[in-house]
């Protein structure tokens, strides 16, 4: 019932389809700066869906979620874009780590379903045969979402977590949910 879909332009049609199918949609703000937003299909007129699923449309059509509201969202599928993915599910994005951090924040707030899936959309349907570099905070993907359907992968189990020692104080202050969690610690 509830999907997380990143804000990348390539994922726009997926966000539209999710709402058109009656799903709830969780979207991060740009750079996670303002946290997470929820779009309810039942509250968005069909003619406004295309605008609602854009980063700019979030402020007009979505509810910003507090940590208390995030808890229990039961997000079953998380979708992001990728530049490359290998056989083990290692995903290379744009180098900012926002998808991995979003997964860690959602895990921290107990927003993920017990058996959630992570999917990557590639600009082409090619999985690298060469292992890609993986950092400790990287969240592997369990499948590739392609025009031909889903290609399942078998990544090693991984529980997303916030690795505080790897985050600079400046980055923590710039991302509202991180700052809120840090302040509660």
PDB file of C-alpha atoms in Angstrom:
ATOM      1  CA  UNK A   1       0.000   0.000   0.000  1.00  0.00           C
ATOM      2  CA  UNK A   2       2.882   2.389   0.670  1.00  0.00           C
ATOM      3  CA  UNK A   3       5.873   3.036  -1.597  1.00  0.00           C
ATOM      4  CA  UNK A   4       8.941   5.195  -1.215  1.00  0.00           C
ATOM      5  CA  UNK A   5      10.072   6.683  -4.522  1.00  0.00           C
ATOM      6  CA  UNK A   6      12.996   9.067  -4.856  1.00  0.00           C
ATOM      7  CA  UNK A   7      12.637  12.527  -6.400  1.00  0.00           C
ATOM      8  CA  UNK A   8      14.711  11.861  -9.556  1.00  0.00           C
ATOM      9  CA  UNK A   9      13.058  12.920 -12.794  1.00  0.00           C
ATOM     10  CA  UNK A  10      13.448   9.416 -14.286  1.00  0.00           C
ATOM     11  CA  UNK A  11      11.139   8.128 -11.510  1.00  0.00           C
ATOM     12  CA  UNK A  12       8.319  10.586 -12.257  1.00  0.00           C
ATOM     13  CA  UNK A  13       6.118   8.111 -14.122  1.00  0.00           C
ATOM     14  CA  UNK A  14       6.519   5.557 -11.326  1.00  0.00           C
ATOM     15  CA  UNK A  15       5.282   8.134  -8.816  1.00  0.00           C
ATOM     16  CA  UNK A  16       2.315   8.956 -11.074  1.00  0.00           C
ATOM     17  CA  UNK A  17       1.482   5.255 -11.540  1.00  0.00           C
ATOM     18  CA  UNK A  18       1.676   4.603  -7.792  1.00  0.00           C
ATOM     19  CA  UNK A  19      -0.891   7.300  -7.049  1.00  0.00           C
ATOM     20  CA  UNK A  20      -3.075   6.296 -10.006  1.00  0.00           C
ATOM     21  CA  UNK A  21      -3.064   2.739  -8.595  1.00  0.00           C
ATOM     22  CA  UNK A  22      -4.326   4.040  -5.258  1.00  0.00           C
ATOM     23  CA  UNK A  23      -1.041   3.636  -3.362  1.00  0.00           C
ATOM     24  CA  UNK A  24       0.275   5.994  -0.727  1.00  0.00           C
ATOM     25  CA  UNK A  25       3.542   7.581  -1.785  1.00  0.00           C
ATOM     26  CA  UNK A  26       6.380   8.662   0.474  1.00  0.00           C
ATOM     27  CA  UNK A  27       8.839  11.067  -1.137  1.00  0.00           C
ATOM     28  CA  UNK A  28      11.902  12.740   0.309  1.00  0.00           C
ATOM     29  CA  UNK A  29      12.410  16.439  -0.058  1.00  0.00           C
ATOM     30  CA  UNK A  30      15.324  17.555  -2.221  1.00  0.00           C
ATOM     31  CA  UNK A  31      18.515  16.485  -0.465  1.00  0.00           C
ATOM     32  CA  UNK A  32      16.388  15.245   2.471  1.00  0.00           C
ATOM     33  CA  UNK A  33      16.634  18.808   3.769  1.00  0.00           C
ATOM     34  CA  UNK A  34      13.000  18.926   4.915  1.00  0.00           C
ATOM     35  CA  UNK A  35      12.559  15.206   5.527  1.00  0.00           C
ATOM     36  CA  UNK A  36       9.754  13.105   4.086  1.00  0.00           C
ATOM     37  CA  UNK A  37       6.354  13.848   2.575  1.00  0.00           C
ATOM     38  CA  UNK A  38       3.291  11.639   2.061  1.00  0.00           C
ATOM     39  CA  UNK A  39       0.987  11.894  -0.908  1.00  0.00           C
ATOM     40  CA  UNK A  40      -2.489  10.348  -0.556  1.00  0.00           C
ATOM     41  CA  UNK A  41      -4.165   9.459  -3.832  1.00  0.00           C
ATOM     42  CA  UNK A  42      -7.564  10.111  -2.316  1.00  0.00           C
ATOM     43  CA  UNK A  43      -6.715  13.770  -1.650  1.00  0.00           C
ATOM     44  CA  UNK A  44      -5.181  14.640  -5.037  1.00  0.00           C
ATOM     45  CA  UNK A  45      -7.425  15.324  -8.026  1.00  0.00           C
ATOM     46  CA  UNK A  46      -6.389  13.219 -11.013  1.00  0.00           C
ATOM     47  CA  UNK A  47      -5.584  16.345 -13.041  1.00  0.00           C
ATOM     48  CA  UNK A  48      -3.052  17.446 -10.367  1.00  0.00           C
ATOM     49  CA  UNK A  49      -1.129  14.157 -10.006  1.00  0.00           C
ATOM     50  CA  UNK A  50       1.553  15.104 -12.542  1.00  0.00           C
ATOM     51  CA  UNK A  51       2.368  18.270 -10.556  1.00  0.00           C
ATOM     52  CA  UNK A  52       1.930  16.676  -7.132  1.00  0.00           C
ATOM     53  CA  UNK A  53       4.706  14.117  -7.685  1.00  0.00           C
ATOM     54  CA  UNK A  54       7.370  16.728  -8.450  1.00  0.00           C
ATOM     55  CA  UNK A  55       9.680  18.107  -5.769  1.00  0.00           C
ATOM     56  CA  UNK A  56       7.988  21.501  -6.223  1.00  0.00           C
ATOM     57  CA  UNK A  57       4.504  19.955  -5.990  1.00  0.00           C
ATOM     58  CA  UNK A  58       5.242  18.367  -2.616  1.00  0.00           C
ATOM     59  CA  UNK A  59       4.807  21.667  -0.796  1.00  0.00           C
ATOM     60  CA  UNK A  60       1.372  22.144  -2.395  1.00  0.00           C
ATOM     61  CA  UNK A  61      -0.078  18.634  -2.346  1.00  0.00           C
ATOM     62  CA  UNK A  62       1.692  16.532   0.268  1.00  0.00           C
ATOM     63  CA  UNK A  63       1.838  16.263   4.036  1.00  0.00           C
ATOM     64  CA  UNK A  64       5.236  16.706   5.652  1.00  0.00           C
ATOM     65  CA  UNK A  65       5.715  13.814   8.060  1.00  0.00           C
ATOM     66  CA  UNK A  66       7.079  14.131  11.574  1.00  0.00           C
ATOM     67  CA  UNK A  67       9.000  11.238  13.109  1.00  0.00           C
ATOM     68  CA  UNK A  68       5.883  10.173  14.939  1.00  0.00           C
ATOM     69  CA  UNK A  69       3.916  10.141  11.664  1.00  0.00           C
ATOM     70  CA  UNK A  70       6.658   8.193   9.877  1.00  0.00           C
ATOM     71  CA  UNK A  71       6.550   5.390  12.419  1.00  0.00           C
ATOM     72  CA  UNK A  72       4.353   2.561  11.266  1.00  0.00           C
ATOM     73  CA  UNK A  73       4.103   3.666   7.617  1.00  0.00           C
ATOM     74  CA  UNK A  74       4.892   0.062   6.637  1.00  0.00           C
ATOM     75  CA  UNK A  75       6.765   0.974   3.447  1.00  0.00           C
ATOM     76  CA  UNK A  76       7.041  -2.208   1.407  1.00  0.00           C
ATOM     77  CA  UNK A  77       8.946  -1.012  -1.676  1.00  0.00           C
ATOM     78  CA  UNK A  78      11.692   1.599  -1.984  1.00  0.00           C
ATOM     79  CA  UNK A  79      12.633   2.765  -5.486  1.00  0.00           C
ATOM     80  CA  UNK A  80      15.597   4.856  -6.551  1.00  0.00           C
ATOM     81  CA  UNK A  81      17.460   5.614  -9.733  1.00  0.00           C
ATOM     82  CA  UNK A  82      20.936   4.206 -10.369  1.00  0.00           C
ATOM     83  CA  UNK A  83      23.841   4.674 -12.714  1.00  0.00           C
ATOM     84  CA  UNK A  84      25.008   1.075 -12.238  1.00  0.00           C
ATOM     85  CA  UNK A  85      24.097  -2.078 -10.293  1.00  0.00           C
ATOM     86  CA  UNK A  86      26.077  -5.287  -9.921  1.00  0.00           C
ATOM     87  CA  UNK A  87      24.995  -8.913  -9.392  1.00  0.00           C
ATOM     88  CA  UNK A  88      25.228  -8.505  -5.582  1.00  0.00           C
ATOM     89  CA  UNK A  89      22.817  -5.550  -5.630  1.00  0.00           C
ATOM     90  CA  UNK A  90      25.430  -2.860  -5.062  1.00  0.00           C
ATOM     91  CA  UNK A  91      24.001   0.336  -6.470  1.00  0.00           C
ATOM     92  CA  UNK A  92      25.968   3.307  -7.726  1.00  0.00           C
ATOM     93  CA  UNK A  93      23.946   6.489  -7.670  1.00  0.00           C
ATOM     94  CA  UNK A  94      25.012  10.087  -7.998  1.00  0.00           C
ATOM     95  CA  UNK A  95      27.464   9.990  -5.099  1.00  0.00           C
ATOM     96  CA  UNK A  96      25.475  11.931  -2.516  1.00  0.00           C
ATOM     97  CA  UNK A  97      24.187   8.913  -0.534  1.00  0.00           C
ATOM     98  CA  UNK A  98      20.663  10.296  -0.113  1.00  0.00           C
ATOM     99  CA  UNK A  99      18.914   6.997  -0.926  1.00  0.00           C
ATOM    100  CA  UNK A 100      21.048   5.119   1.604  1.00  0.00           C
ATOM    101  CA  UNK A 101      20.503   7.817   4.221  1.00  0.00           C
ATOM    102  CA  UNK A 102      16.746   7.875   3.543  1.00  0.00           C
ATOM    103  CA  UNK A 103      16.623   4.076   4.044  1.00  0.00           C
ATOM    104  CA  UNK A 104      18.556   4.426   7.312  1.00  0.00           C
ATOM    105  CA  UNK A 105      16.213   7.175   8.552  1.00  0.00           C
ATOM    106  CA  UNK A 106      13.148   5.114   7.621  1.00  0.00           C
ATOM    107  CA  UNK A 107      14.607   2.077   9.417  1.00  0.00           C
ATOM    108  CA  UNK A 108      15.388   4.225  12.467  1.00  0.00           C
ATOM    109  CA  UNK A 109      11.768   5.420  12.624  1.00  0.00           C
ATOM    110  CA  UNK A 110      10.457   1.866  12.091  1.00  0.00           C
ATOM    111  CA  UNK A 111       8.732   2.889   8.867  1.00  0.00           C
ATOM    112  CA  UNK A 112       9.806  -0.130   6.818  1.00  0.00           C
ATOM    113  CA  UNK A 113       7.686  -3.257   6.397  1.00  0.00           C
ATOM    114  CA  UNK A 114       9.332  -6.413   7.792  1.00  0.00           C
ATOM    115  CA  UNK A 115      10.035  -7.721   4.292  1.00  0.00           C
ATOM    116  CA  UNK A 116      10.569  -4.604   2.199  1.00  0.00           C
ATOM    117  CA  UNK A 117      12.196  -4.572  -1.248  1.00  0.00           C
ATOM    118  CA  UNK A 118      14.617  -2.061  -2.713  1.00  0.00           C
ATOM    119  CA  UNK A 119      14.537  -1.541  -6.464  1.00  0.00           C
ATOM    120  CA  UNK A 120      16.723   0.473  -8.811  1.00  0.00           C
ATOM    121  CA  UNK A 121      15.755   1.965 -12.145  1.00  0.00           C
ATOM    122  CA  UNK A 122      18.643   2.004 -14.594  1.00  0.00           C
ATOM    123  CA  UNK A 123      18.695   4.110 -17.742  1.00  0.00           C
ATOM    124  CA  UNK A 124      19.356   0.778 -19.470  1.00  0.00           C
ATOM    125  CA  UNK A 125      18.726  -2.814 -18.405  1.00  0.00           C
ATOM    126  CA  UNK A 126      22.350  -3.801 -17.787  1.00  0.00           C
ATOM    127  CA  UNK A 127      23.721  -5.372 -14.613  1.00  0.00           C
ATOM    128  CA  UNK A 128      27.486  -5.097 -14.167  1.00  0.00           C
ATOM    129  CA  UNK A 129      29.354  -8.406 -14.064  1.00  0.00           C
ATOM    130  CA  UNK A 130      32.201  -6.635 -12.276  1.00  0.00           C
ATOM    131  CA  UNK A 131      31.662  -6.061  -8.522  1.00  0.00           C
ATOM    132  CA  UNK A 132      31.111  -2.394  -7.732  1.00  0.00           C
ATOM    133  CA  UNK A 133      32.641  -0.681  -4.679  1.00  0.00           C
ATOM    134  CA  UNK A 134      30.379  -0.727  -1.604  1.00  0.00           C
ATOM    135  CA  UNK A 135      30.632   1.475   1.479  1.00  0.00           C
ATOM    136  CA  UNK A 136      29.336   0.257   4.872  1.00  0.00           C
ATOM    137  CA  UNK A 137      26.257   2.516   4.663  1.00  0.00           C
ATOM    138  CA  UNK A 138      25.294   1.472   1.121  1.00  0.00           C
ATOM    139  CA  UNK A 139      21.895  -0.222   0.899  1.00  0.00           C
ATOM    140  CA  UNK A 140      21.902  -2.982  -1.729  1.00  0.00           C
ATOM    141  CA  UNK A 141      18.970  -3.314  -4.106  1.00  0.00           C
ATOM    142  CA  UNK A 142      16.993  -6.534  -4.378  1.00  0.00           C
ATOM    143  CA  UNK A 143      15.985  -5.931  -7.971  1.00  0.00           C
ATOM    144  CA  UNK A 144      16.155  -3.879 -11.120  1.00  0.00           C
ATOM    145  CA  UNK A 145      12.969  -2.282 -12.395  1.00  0.00           C
ATOM    146  CA  UNK A 146      13.171  -2.327 -16.187  1.00  0.00           C
ATOM    147  CA  UNK A 147      10.776  -1.908 -19.099  1.00  0.00           C
ATOM    148  CA  UNK A 148      10.612  -5.694 -19.329  1.00  0.00           C
ATOM    149  CA  UNK A 149       9.686  -6.097 -15.654  1.00  0.00           C
ATOM    150  CA  UNK A 150      11.571  -6.739 -12.432  1.00  0.00           C
ATOM    151  CA  UNK A 151      14.900  -8.565 -12.481  1.00  0.00           C
ATOM    152  CA  UNK A 152      15.460 -10.035  -9.030  1.00  0.00           C
ATOM    153  CA  UNK A 153      18.884 -10.035  -7.391  1.00  0.00           C
ATOM    154  CA  UNK A 154      20.058 -11.820  -4.242  1.00  0.00           C
ATOM    155  CA  UNK A 155      21.955  -9.297  -2.142  1.00  0.00           C
ATOM    156  CA  UNK A 156      23.340 -10.234   1.257  1.00  0.00           C
ATOM    157  CA  UNK A 157      20.993  -9.236   4.097  1.00  0.00           C
ATOM    158  CA  UNK A 158      21.552  -5.654   5.179  1.00  0.00           C
ATOM    159  CA  UNK A 159      19.837  -3.615   7.879  1.00  0.00           C
ATOM    160  CA  UNK A 160      20.099   0.098   7.066  1.00  0.00           C
ATOM    161  CA  UNK A 161      21.447   2.143   9.936  1.00  0.00           C
ATOM    162  CA  UNK A 162      22.686   5.663  10.472  1.00  0.00           C
ATOM    163  CA  UNK A 163      26.459   5.613  10.800  1.00  0.00           C
ATOM    164  CA  UNK A 164      26.838   8.795  12.823  1.00  0.00           C
ATOM    165  CA  UNK A 165      30.650   8.674  12.793  1.00  0.00           C
ATOM    166  CA  UNK A 166      30.608   8.911   8.978  1.00  0.00           C
ATOM    167  CA  UNK A 167      28.451  12.061   8.921  1.00  0.00           C
ATOM    168  CA  UNK A 168      29.925  15.527   9.242  1.00  0.00           C
ATOM    169  CA  UNK A 169      28.345  17.930  11.750  1.00  0.00           C
ATOM    170  CA  UNK A 170      27.519  20.264   8.835  1.00  0.00           C
ATOM    171  CA  UNK A 171      25.603  17.556   6.998  1.00  0.00           C
ATOM    172  CA  UNK A 172      23.711  16.593  10.143  1.00  0.00           C
ATOM    173  CA  UNK A 173      22.616  20.215  10.680  1.00  0.00           C
ATOM    174  CA  UNK A 174      21.513  20.654   7.028  1.00  0.00           C
ATOM    175  CA  UNK A 175      19.184  17.619   7.012  1.00  0.00           C
ATOM    176  CA  UNK A 176      16.237  18.257   9.334  1.00  0.00           C
ATOM    177  CA  UNK A 177      15.450  14.621  10.233  1.00  0.00           C
ATOM    178  CA  UNK A 178      19.110  13.905  11.009  1.00  0.00           C
ATOM    179  CA  UNK A 179      19.329  17.005  13.171  1.00  0.00           C
ATOM    180  CA  UNK A 180      16.165  16.035  15.040  1.00  0.00           C
ATOM    181  CA  UNK A 181      17.465  12.512  15.689  1.00  0.00           C
ATOM    182  CA  UNK A 182      20.885  13.814  16.665  1.00  0.00           C
ATOM    183  CA  UNK A 183      19.298  16.261  19.113  1.00  0.00           C
ATOM    184  CA  UNK A 184      17.300  13.434  20.734  1.00  0.00           C
ATOM    185  CA  UNK A 185      20.393  11.281  21.235  1.00  0.00           C
TER     186      UNK A 185
END
